[in-house]
Short mmCIF file of C-alpha atoms in Angstrom, two decimals:
data_model
loop_
_atom_site.label_atom_id
_atom_site.label_comp_id
_atom_site.label_asym_id
_atom_site.label_seq_id
_atom_site.Cartn_x
_atom_site.Cartn_y
_atom_site.Cartn_z
CA MET A 1 -9.91 9.95 59.35
CA VAL A 2 -13.63 10.66 59.10
CA LYS A 3 -15.53 12.87 61.54
CA ILE A 4 -19.25 12.29 61.80
CA LYS A 5 -21.00 15.51 62.78
CA GLY A 6 -24.44 16.18 64.23
CA TRP A 7 -24.16 13.81 67.18
CA GLU A 8 -22.53 16.16 69.69
CA GLY A 9 -25.62 16.87 71.77
CA TYR A 10 -26.70 13.25 71.88
CA LEU A 11 -23.25 11.98 72.78
CA ARG A 12 -22.65 14.69 75.39
CA ASN A 13 -25.93 13.77 77.08
CA TYR A 14 -25.15 10.06 76.66
CA ALA A 15 -21.72 10.39 78.26
CA THR A 16 -22.99 12.62 81.10
CA HIS A 17 -25.51 10.04 82.30
CA ARG A 18 -23.21 7.03 82.10
CA PRO A 19 -21.51 5.73 85.25
CA PRO A 20 -17.71 6.18 85.26
CA GLN A 21 -17.23 2.40 85.55
CA GLU A 22 -19.25 1.84 82.36
CA ILE A 23 -17.30 4.52 80.49
CA SER A 24 -14.00 2.98 81.64
CA ALA A 25 -15.11 -0.49 80.54
CA SER A 26 -16.18 0.94 77.16
CA ILE A 27 -12.78 2.56 76.67
CA LYS A 28 -10.95 -0.69 77.45
CA ALA A 29 -13.20 -2.68 75.12
CA ASN A 30 -12.59 -0.14 72.36
CA GLN A 31 -8.83 -0.35 72.89
CA ARG A 32 -8.95 -4.12 72.52
CA ARG A 33 -11.03 -3.74 69.36
CA GLU A 34 -8.56 -1.22 67.95
CA GLU A 35 -5.58 -3.48 68.66
CA SER A 36 -7.19 -6.44 66.92
CA THR A 37 -8.84 -4.76 63.92
CA GLY A 38 -7.44 -1.25 63.51
CA PHE A 39 -10.98 0.11 63.76
CA SER A 40 -11.83 2.52 66.56
CA VAL A 41 -14.99 4.35 67.64
CA TYR A 42 -15.07 6.66 70.66
CA PRO A 43 -18.71 7.03 71.79
CA HIS A 44 -17.78 8.79 75.03
CA SER A 45 -16.38 11.87 73.26
CA ARG A 46 -18.29 14.91 72.05
CA SER A 47 -18.02 13.73 68.49
CA VAL A 48 -17.47 10.44 66.77
CA LEU A 49 -14.08 9.70 65.26
CA VAL A 50 -13.79 6.67 63.04
CA LEU A 51 -10.19 5.60 62.45
CA PHE A 52 -9.44 2.89 59.97
CA PHE A 53 -6.00 1.48 59.32
CA PRO A 54 -5.72 -0.55 56.12
CA PHE A 55 -2.95 -2.64 57.66
CA ALA A 56 -4.24 -4.92 60.39
CA ASP A 57 -0.96 -4.92 62.27
CA GLY A 58 -0.17 -1.27 61.57
CA ASN A 59 2.73 -2.20 59.33
CA PRO A 60 2.49 -1.20 55.62
CA ARG A 61 4.96 -3.94 54.70
CA SER A 62 2.45 -6.58 55.76
CA ALA A 63 0.14 -5.40 52.96
CA GLU A 64 3.03 -5.59 50.49
CA LYS A 65 3.75 -9.15 51.60
CA LYS A 66 0.08 -10.08 51.17
CA GLU A 67 0.05 -8.56 47.68
CA ILE A 68 3.20 -10.45 46.69
CA ALA A 69 1.81 -13.64 48.22
CA GLY A 70 -1.30 -13.18 46.10
CA ARG A 71 0.80 -13.20 42.94
CA ARG A 72 2.59 -16.44 43.75
CA PRO A 73 -0.43 -18.76 43.57
CA ARG A 74 -1.24 -17.42 40.09
CA ALA A 75 2.34 -18.05 38.97
CA ARG A 76 2.22 -21.56 40.39
CA MET A 77 -1.11 -22.15 38.69
CA SER A 78 0.25 -21.23 35.26
CA SER A 79 3.27 -23.48 35.83
CA GLN A 80 0.98 -26.34 36.82
CA LEU A 81 -1.12 -25.81 33.70
CA ILE A 82 2.00 -25.93 31.54
CA ALA A 83 3.09 -29.17 33.19
CA THR A 84 -0.39 -30.66 32.71
CA HIS A 85 -0.62 -29.87 28.98
CA ARG A 86 3.05 -30.40 28.07
CA GLU A 87 2.84 -34.13 27.29
CA LYS A 88 0.95 -33.85 23.99
CA ALA A 89 2.10 -30.35 23.07
CA GLU A 90 4.33 -28.96 20.35
CA VAL A 91 7.20 -27.41 22.32
CA TYR A 92 9.80 -25.00 20.92
CA GLU A 93 12.83 -23.35 22.51
CA GLY A 94 14.84 -20.24 21.71
CA ASP A 95 13.78 -16.63 21.22
CA ALA A 96 13.78 -16.50 17.42
CA LEU A 97 11.94 -19.80 16.93
CA CYS A 98 9.37 -19.04 19.65
CA LYS A 99 8.60 -15.62 18.16
CA GLN A 100 8.15 -17.19 14.75
CA LYS A 101 5.85 -19.92 16.09
CA SER A 102 3.79 -17.49 18.20
CA MET A 103 3.15 -15.26 15.19
CA GLU A 104 2.27 -18.28 13.06
CA LEU A 105 -0.23 -19.36 15.71
CA LEU A 106 -1.83 -15.90 15.92
CA GLU A 107 -2.15 -15.87 12.14
CA GLU A 108 -3.71 -19.34 12.26
CA LEU A 109 -6.22 -18.08 14.86
CA ASN A 110 -7.04 -15.03 12.71
CA LEU A 111 -5.73 -12.69 15.40
CA PRO A 112 -3.32 -9.77 14.84
CA LYS A 113 0.30 -10.95 14.94
CA GLY A 114 1.41 -8.13 17.25
CA LEU A 115 -0.72 -9.22 20.22
CA LEU A 116 2.13 -10.97 22.02
CA PRO A 117 5.28 -8.84 21.67
CA LEU A 118 7.31 -10.74 24.25
CA ASN A 119 11.08 -10.46 24.69
CA ASP A 120 13.82 -13.05 25.23
CA LEU A 121 11.52 -16.03 24.87
CA VAL A 122 12.86 -19.22 26.38
CA GLU A 123 10.08 -21.64 25.48
CA CYS A 124 6.64 -21.80 23.93
CA GLY A 125 4.19 -24.62 23.49
CA TYR A 126 0.83 -25.44 21.95
CA ASN A 127 -1.36 -28.41 22.83
CA ARG A 128 -3.72 -28.62 19.87
CA GLU A 129 -5.90 -31.21 21.55
CA SER A 130 -6.78 -28.97 24.53
CA GLY A 131 -6.14 -25.63 22.85
CA PHE A 132 -3.66 -24.63 25.57
CA VAL A 133 -0.82 -22.26 24.69
CA TRP A 134 2.07 -20.97 26.78
CA LEU A 135 5.01 -18.64 26.32
CA ILE A 136 7.89 -18.30 28.77
CA GLN A 137 10.25 -15.31 28.68
CA LYS A 138 13.27 -14.52 30.87
CA LYS A 139 11.70 -11.42 32.44
CA LYS A 140 8.38 -9.66 32.41
CA CYS A 141 8.11 -6.87 29.86
CA ASP A 142 6.03 -3.77 29.30
CA HIS A 143 4.95 -2.97 25.73
CA TYR A 144 3.45 0.35 24.65
CA PHE A 145 0.87 0.17 21.86
CA LYS A 146 1.21 3.61 20.30
CA LYS A 147 -1.99 3.62 18.24
CA ILE A 148 -4.22 3.22 21.30
CA GLY A 149 -1.91 4.81 23.88
CA ARG A 150 -1.89 1.78 26.18
CA HIS A 151 0.79 -0.04 28.16
CA VAL A 152 0.41 -3.80 28.41
CA ALA A 153 2.51 -5.88 30.81
CA TYR A 154 3.43 -9.50 30.11
CA ALA A 155 4.53 -11.75 32.99
CA PRO A 156 7.41 -14.23 32.62
CA GLU A 157 4.78 -16.90 31.93
CA VAL A 158 1.81 -16.14 29.66
CA THR A 159 -0.82 -18.82 29.11
CA ALA A 160 -4.22 -19.11 27.41
CA PHE A 161 -6.71 -21.46 25.83
CA VAL A 162 -7.21 -20.56 22.18
CA GLU A 163 -9.74 -21.03 19.42
CA ASN A 164 -10.54 -19.23 16.18
CA ARG A 165 -10.37 -15.44 16.74
CA LYS A 166 -10.19 -15.90 20.51
CA MET A 167 -7.86 -16.31 23.50
CA LYS A 168 -9.54 -17.09 26.84
CA LYS A 169 -8.63 -17.98 30.44
CA MET A 170 -5.44 -15.98 29.95
CA THR A 171 -2.86 -15.53 32.68
CA GLY A 172 0.08 -13.13 32.81
CA VAL A 173 -1.38 -10.19 30.85
CA LYS A 174 -2.31 -6.80 32.30
CA SER A 175 -3.28 -3.45 30.78
CA LYS A 176 -2.65 -0.08 32.39
CA GLU A 177 -5.66 2.21 32.72
CA LEU A 178 -4.64 5.59 34.14
CA LEU A 179 -2.55 4.50 37.16
CA ILE A 180 -4.05 1.05 37.66
CA TRP A 181 -2.94 -2.27 36.19
CA ILE A 182 -5.97 -4.35 35.18
CA THR A 183 -5.80 -8.10 34.58
CA LEU A 184 -6.98 -9.30 31.17
CA THR A 185 -8.41 -12.80 30.86
CA GLU A 186 -9.88 -12.80 27.38
CA MET A 187 -9.38 -11.22 23.96
CA TYR A 188 -11.47 -11.94 20.89
CA ILE A 189 -12.73 -10.65 17.56
CA GLN A 190 -16.51 -10.97 17.61
CA ASP A 191 -17.12 -9.71 14.09
CA PRO A 192 -14.17 -9.54 11.66
CA ALA A 193 -16.05 -6.99 9.55
CA SER A 194 -16.09 -4.55 12.48
CA GLY A 195 -12.32 -4.30 12.55
CA GLN A 196 -12.45 -4.37 16.36
CA ILE A 197 -10.84 -6.64 18.95
CA THR A 198 -12.31 -6.87 22.45
CA PHE A 199 -10.46 -7.33 25.74
CA LYS A 200 -12.25 -8.59 28.84
CA THR A 201 -11.38 -8.53 32.56
CA PRO A 202 -12.19 -11.20 35.18
CA THR A 203 -15.16 -9.08 36.32
CA GLY A 204 -16.72 -9.16 32.85
CA LEU A 205 -15.90 -5.56 31.90
CA SER A 206 -14.72 -5.22 28.32
CA ARG A 207 -13.30 -2.68 25.92
CA SER A 208 -12.74 -2.78 22.17
CA PHE A 209 -9.94 -1.33 20.05
CA PRO A 210 -9.07 -1.36 16.34
CA VAL A 211 -7.42 -4.59 15.22
CA SER A 212 -4.92 -2.49 13.27
CA ALA A 213 -3.45 -1.23 16.57
CA PHE A 214 -2.06 -4.71 17.24
CA GLU A 215 -0.52 -5.50 13.89
CA ILE A 216 3.24 -5.97 13.70
CA GLU A 217 5.05 -2.68 14.26
CA GLU A 218 8.50 -1.66 13.19
CA LYS A 219 11.16 -2.63 15.72
CA SER A 220 11.58 0.08 18.36
CA ASP A 221 12.35 0.57 22.03
CA SER A 222 8.66 0.31 22.99
CA ALA A 223 9.19 -3.10 24.59
CA GLN A 224 11.13 -2.56 27.79
CA PRO A 225 12.30 -5.52 29.89
CA GLN A 226 11.82 -5.06 33.63
CA ALA A 227 13.42 -6.69 36.61
CA ALA A 228 11.42 -9.62 37.94
#
């Protein structure tokens, strides 16, 4: 709730000189506005109170439903991409084989082999003609990269278009900054001599880290499967 000060005298004078019928009509109009938008202004009072409810229907669960609904189209989109590029792709199944093939691909792209530490892989594929890659795991997982102190979450389906030293148009990868999960859509090594790899968000913001932070680590409990 925000209270806007400094208008008391003006509003008191404004309300005093308004006919009761006009004030009553204003109150009813404001009530209708509040019911439809969750936004309310009371000009007939001695101060202005602006009330804003982030949930249009006053129910927090509606926002949760909208957030979940927003995730589903992205999941469907990645599935559609996989179906589109599957025909001419190299497809592999099984956790051990998929991990081996994903690391071989990262090495072929001159990217650190620890970039995609996924768990319980079911399938992976690579369409060399289009450059499209996908990895499917049983559940999403959260991996902690110790050297940079960052959590990265991988969705059940991770996809990207790849080229030398670069993965772009990625789906299913997020990095945690403070308390916020940020979607990553691109990762690349601009200059191999710099020893840095850059990660970019959909808004164009980017951040670079040492390539060494994403090399293969010794097996630990840092990758934690989560319920879908």
